PDB file of C-alpha atoms in Angstrom:
ATOM      1  CA  MET A  18      60.597 101.589 100.450  1.00 55.00           C
ATOM      2  CA  ASP A  19      59.838  98.374 101.676  1.00 81.00           C
ATOM      3  CA  THR A  20      56.610  97.925 101.345  1.00 84.00           C
ATOM      4  CA  GLU A  21      56.008  97.035 105.484  1.00 86.00           C
ATOM      5  CA  LEU A  22      57.864 100.226 106.250  1.00 85.00           C
ATOM      6  CA  ALA A  23      55.296 101.973 104.282  1.00 88.00           C
ATOM      7  CA  THR A  24      52.455  99.877 106.008  1.00 90.00           C
ATOM      8  CA  LEU A  25      54.039 101.045 109.304  1.00 90.00           C
ATOM      9  CA  ALA A  26      53.724 104.719 108.374  1.00 91.00           C
ATOM     10  CA  ALA A  27      50.278 104.273 106.997  1.00 92.00           C
ATOM     11  CA  SER A  28      49.226 102.858 110.371  1.00 92.00           C
ATOM     12  CA  ALA A  29      51.028 105.172 112.606  1.00 92.00           C
ATOM     13  CA  ALA A  30      49.496 108.031 110.490  1.00 92.00           C
ATOM     14  CA  ASN A  31      46.164 106.716 111.241  1.00 92.00           C
ATOM     15  CA  ALA A  32      46.489 105.735 114.680  1.00 92.00           C
ATOM     16  CA  LEU A  33      48.158 109.358 115.496  1.00 91.00           C
ATOM     17  CA  VAL A  34      45.731 111.673 113.591  1.00 92.00           C
ATOM     18  CA  GLY A  35      42.461 109.112 115.195  1.00 90.00           C
ATOM     19  CA  ALA A  36      44.268 109.899 119.071  1.00 90.00           C
ATOM     20  CA  LEU A  37      44.214 113.806 118.646  1.00 90.00           C
ATOM     21  CA  THR A  38      40.759 114.398 119.328  1.00 88.00           C
ATOM     22  CA  THR A  39      40.712 111.873 122.427  1.00 87.00           C
ATOM     23  CA  GLU A  40      42.254 111.730 125.754  1.00 87.00           C
ATOM     24  CA  THR A  41      45.053 109.960 124.083  1.00 87.00           C
ATOM     25  CA  TRP A  42      46.430 112.698 122.532  1.00 86.00           C
ATOM     26  CA  GLU A  43      49.003 113.686 124.993  1.00 89.00           C
ATOM     27  CA  ARG A  44      50.460 110.106 124.805  1.00 88.00           C
ATOM     28  CA  ALA A  45      50.460 110.224 121.383  1.00 86.00           C
ATOM     29  CA  ARG A  46      52.811 113.526 122.132  1.00 86.00           C
ATOM     30  CA  LEU A  47      55.152 111.601 123.749  1.00 87.00           C
ATOM     31  CA  LEU A  48      55.278 108.477 121.854  1.00 85.00           C
ATOM     32  CA  LEU A  49      56.348 110.923 118.717  1.00 84.00           C
ATOM     33  CA  ALA A  50      58.841 112.153 121.009  1.00 83.00           C
ATOM     34  CA  ARG A  51      60.963 109.346 121.243  1.00 81.00           C
ATOM     35  CA  LEU A  52      61.940 109.577 117.417  1.00 81.00           C
ATOM     36  CA  ARG A  53      65.532 110.444 117.228  1.00 74.00           C
ATOM     37  CA  ARG A  54      65.825 114.298 116.875  1.00 72.00           C
ATOM     38  CA  THR A  55      66.984 115.338 113.569  1.00 70.00           C
ATOM     39  CA  PRO A  56      65.810 118.761 111.902  1.00 69.00           C
ATOM     40  CA  ASP A  57      63.184 117.002 110.305  1.00 67.00           C
ATOM     41  CA  THR A  58      61.529 115.662 113.791  1.00 71.00           C
ATOM     42  CA  GLU A  59      62.410 119.114 115.917  1.00 79.00           C
ATOM     43  CA  ARG A  60      59.253 120.634 114.462  1.00 83.00           C
ATOM     44  CA  LEU A  61      56.882 117.639 114.713  1.00 84.00           C
ATOM     45  CA  PRO A  62      55.503 118.639 118.275  1.00 85.00           C
ATOM     46  CA  LEU A  63      54.493 121.984 116.963  1.00 87.00           C
ATOM     47  CA  GLU A  64      52.715 120.176 113.683  1.00 89.00           C
ATOM     48  CA  LEU A  65      51.087 117.932 116.214  1.00 89.00           C
ATOM     49  CA  ALA A  66      49.702 120.652 118.042  1.00 90.00           C
ATOM     50  CA  ARG A  67      48.310 122.779 115.029  1.00 93.00           C
ATOM     51  CA  ASP A  68      46.774 119.485 113.463  1.00 93.00           C
ATOM     52  CA  ARG A  69      45.256 118.849 116.687  1.00 92.00           C
ATOM     53  CA  ALA A  70      44.146 122.717 116.943  1.00 94.00           C
ATOM     54  CA  LEU A  71      42.606 121.888 113.573  1.00 94.00           C
ATOM     55  CA  LEU A  72      40.721 118.682 113.940  1.00 92.00           C
ATOM     56  CA  LEU A  73      39.147 119.917 117.057  1.00 93.00           C
ATOM     57  CA  ALA A  74      37.721 123.253 115.610  1.00 94.00           C
ATOM     58  CA  ASP A  75      35.602 120.621 113.531  1.00 90.00           C
ATOM     59  CA  PRO A  76      35.968 117.413 114.494  1.00 85.00           C
ATOM     60  CA  ALA A  77      33.393 116.197 111.603  1.00 86.00           C
ATOM     61  CA  ASP A  78      35.641 117.142 108.737  1.00 88.00           C
ATOM     62  CA  GLU A  79      36.524 114.131 107.518  1.00 91.00           C
ATOM     63  CA  ALA A  80      38.348 115.542 104.567  1.00 91.00           C
ATOM     64  CA  ASN A  81      40.696 117.311 107.194  1.00 91.00           C
ATOM     65  CA  ARG A  82      40.995 114.469 108.864  1.00 92.00           C
ATOM     66  CA  SER A  83      42.000 112.831 105.595  1.00 93.00           C
ATOM     67  CA  ASP A  84      44.731 115.284 104.812  1.00 94.00           C
ATOM     68  CA  LEU A  85      46.033 114.996 107.884  1.00 94.00           C
ATOM     69  CA  THR A  86      46.710 111.402 107.938  1.00 94.00           C
ATOM     70  CA  ALA A  87      48.072 111.743 104.565  1.00 95.00           C
ATOM     71  CA  ALA A  88      50.602 114.368 105.882  1.00 94.00           C
ATOM     72  CA  TRP A  89      51.627 112.503 108.709  1.00 92.00           C
ATOM     73  CA  ARG A  90      51.826 109.141 106.565  1.00 94.00           C
ATOM     74  CA  LEU A  91      54.503 110.880 104.272  1.00 93.00           C
ATOM     75  CA  ARG A  92      56.278 112.562 107.301  1.00 91.00           C
ATOM     76  CA  PHE A  93      56.664 109.020 108.787  1.00 91.00           C
ATOM     77  CA  ARG A  94      57.570 107.555 105.551  1.00 92.00           C
ATOM     78  CA  ARG A  95      60.239 110.294 104.831  1.00 90.00           C
ATOM     79  CA  ILE A  96      61.445 109.517 108.867  1.00 89.00           C
ATOM     80  CA  VAL A  97      61.890 105.725 108.330  1.00 89.00           C
ATOM     81  CA  GLU A  98      63.840 106.381 105.002  1.00 88.00           C
ATOM     82  CA  ASP A  99      66.620 108.373 106.723  1.00 86.00           C
ATOM     83  CA  ASP A 100      66.443 106.091 109.862  1.00 85.00           C
ATOM     84  CA  PRO A 101      65.511 102.802 109.983  1.00 81.00           C
ATOM     85  CA  ASP A 102      65.715 102.851 113.696  1.00 84.00           C
ATOM     86  CA  ALA A 103      62.584 105.139 113.693  1.00 87.00           C
ATOM     87  CA  ALA A 104      60.166 102.008 112.567  1.00 89.00           C
ATOM     88  CA  ARG A 105      60.681 100.754 116.480  1.00 89.00           C
ATOM     89  CA  ALA A 106      58.908 104.168 117.831  1.00 88.00           C
ATOM     90  CA  LEU A 107      56.277 104.270 115.396  1.00 89.00           C
ATOM     91  CA  LEU A 108      55.330 100.111 116.549  1.00 90.00           C
ATOM     92  CA  ASP A 109      55.301 101.425 120.122  1.00 88.00           C
ATOM     93  CA  LEU A 110      53.318 104.092 118.953  1.00 88.00           C
ATOM     94  CA  VAL A 111      50.836 102.357 117.149  1.00 90.00           C
ATOM     95  CA  ALA A 112      50.664  99.294 119.397  1.00 90.00           C
ATOM     96  CA  GLU A 113      49.775 102.228 122.212  1.00 88.00           C
ATOM     97  CA  LEU A 114      47.516 104.142 120.031  1.00 86.00           C
ATOM     98  CA  ALA A 115      46.013 101.844 117.734  1.00 78.00           C
ATOM     99  CA  PRO A 116      43.568 100.274 120.308  1.00 70.00           C
ATOM    100  CA  HIS A 117      42.480 103.591 121.342  1.00 58.00           C
ATOM    101  CA  THR A 118      41.274 105.062 118.027  1.00 53.00           C
ATOM    102  CA  ALA A 119      39.707 102.349 116.313  1.00 47.00           C
ATOM    103  CA  PRO A 120      36.470 103.431 114.811  1.00 52.00           C
ATOM    104  CA  GLN A 121      33.618 102.427 117.428  1.00 48.00           C
ATOM    105  CA  ALA A 122      30.226 101.020 115.808  1.00 51.00           C
ATOM    106  CA  GLY A 123      27.053 102.680 116.275  1.00 55.00           C
ATOM    107  CA  HIS A 124      23.484 103.161 115.597  1.00 60.00           C
ATOM    108  CA  VAL A 125      21.400 106.194 116.054  1.00 67.00           C
ATOM    109  CA  LEU A 126      17.344 105.285 115.067  1.00 71.00           C
ATOM    110  CA  ASN A 127      15.255 107.906 115.106  1.00 75.00           C
ATOM    111  CA  ALA A 128      11.588 108.101 114.783  1.00 78.00           C
ATOM    112  CA  GLU A 129       8.301 109.927 115.511  1.00 81.00           C
ATOM    113  CA  ALA A 130       4.965 108.182 115.936  1.00 82.00           C
ATOM    114  CA  HIS A 131       1.628 110.326 115.134  1.00 83.00           C
ATOM    115  CA  ASP A 132      -2.024 109.101 115.450  1.00 86.00           C
ATOM    116  CA  ARG A 133      -2.099 105.221 116.278  1.00 83.00           C
ATOM    117  CA  SER A 134       1.039 104.877 113.689  1.00 83.00           C
ATOM    118  CA  ARG A 135       3.444 101.888 114.803  1.00 79.00           C
ATOM    119  CA  ILE A 136       7.359 102.476 114.528  1.00 78.00           C
ATOM    120  CA  TYR A 137       9.542  99.170 114.433  1.00 75.00           C
ATOM    121  CA  GLN A 138      13.257  99.889 114.462  1.00 76.00           C
ATOM    122  CA  SER A 139      16.433  97.451 114.389  1.00 74.00           C
ATOM    123  CA  ALA A 140      19.943  97.784 114.433  1.00 68.00           C
ATOM    124  CA  GLY A 141      19.828  94.410 113.111  1.00 69.00           C
ATOM    125  CA  ASP A 142      17.257  91.644 111.931  1.00 69.00           C
ATOM    126  CA  MET A 143      13.876  92.016 112.072  1.00 68.00           C
ATOM    127  CA  ASN A 144      11.417  89.297 111.984  1.00 66.00           C
ATOM    128  CA  ILE A 145       7.704  90.496 112.011  1.00 71.00           C
ATOM    129  CA  GLY A 146       4.862  87.535 111.839  1.00 70.00           C
ATOM    130  CA  ARG A 147       7.401  85.331 111.194  1.00 67.00           C
ATOM    131  CA  THR A 148       9.371  82.608 113.417  1.00 70.00           C
ATOM    132  CA  PRO A 149      12.909  83.313 111.927  1.00 62.00           C
ATOM    133  CA  ALA A 150      14.712  80.290 109.815  1.00 65.00           C
ATOM    134  CA  PRO A 151      17.038  78.481 111.789  1.00 65.00           C
TER     135      PRO A 151
END
């Protein structure tokens, strides 16, 4: 398989699985329906719904997410191998879903002060008692 098509299959799988637990999952379902109907693609909506239910049952389970991404990557690779025109539908899927499924960087800082203690927290650089270097 062409490296570009393999990369496309991986990107589409990441975008699709990332969208399953977000408000964009209905859009993902519609984009998936654009694939030309074959015996292999007929069952995709059922698999998508099953996979979404699995992720919603335990959204923090990274093993499930990883397994589902690998399974969808393989499905997409097979679909594109059988029908190179399916690449257009996968490109559309990635273009629409990838911006909505990009991981959000975030920080959670927790602290509990007792007596006269001080707490200093930072999600970035912190300079205490000295001027930062220019």
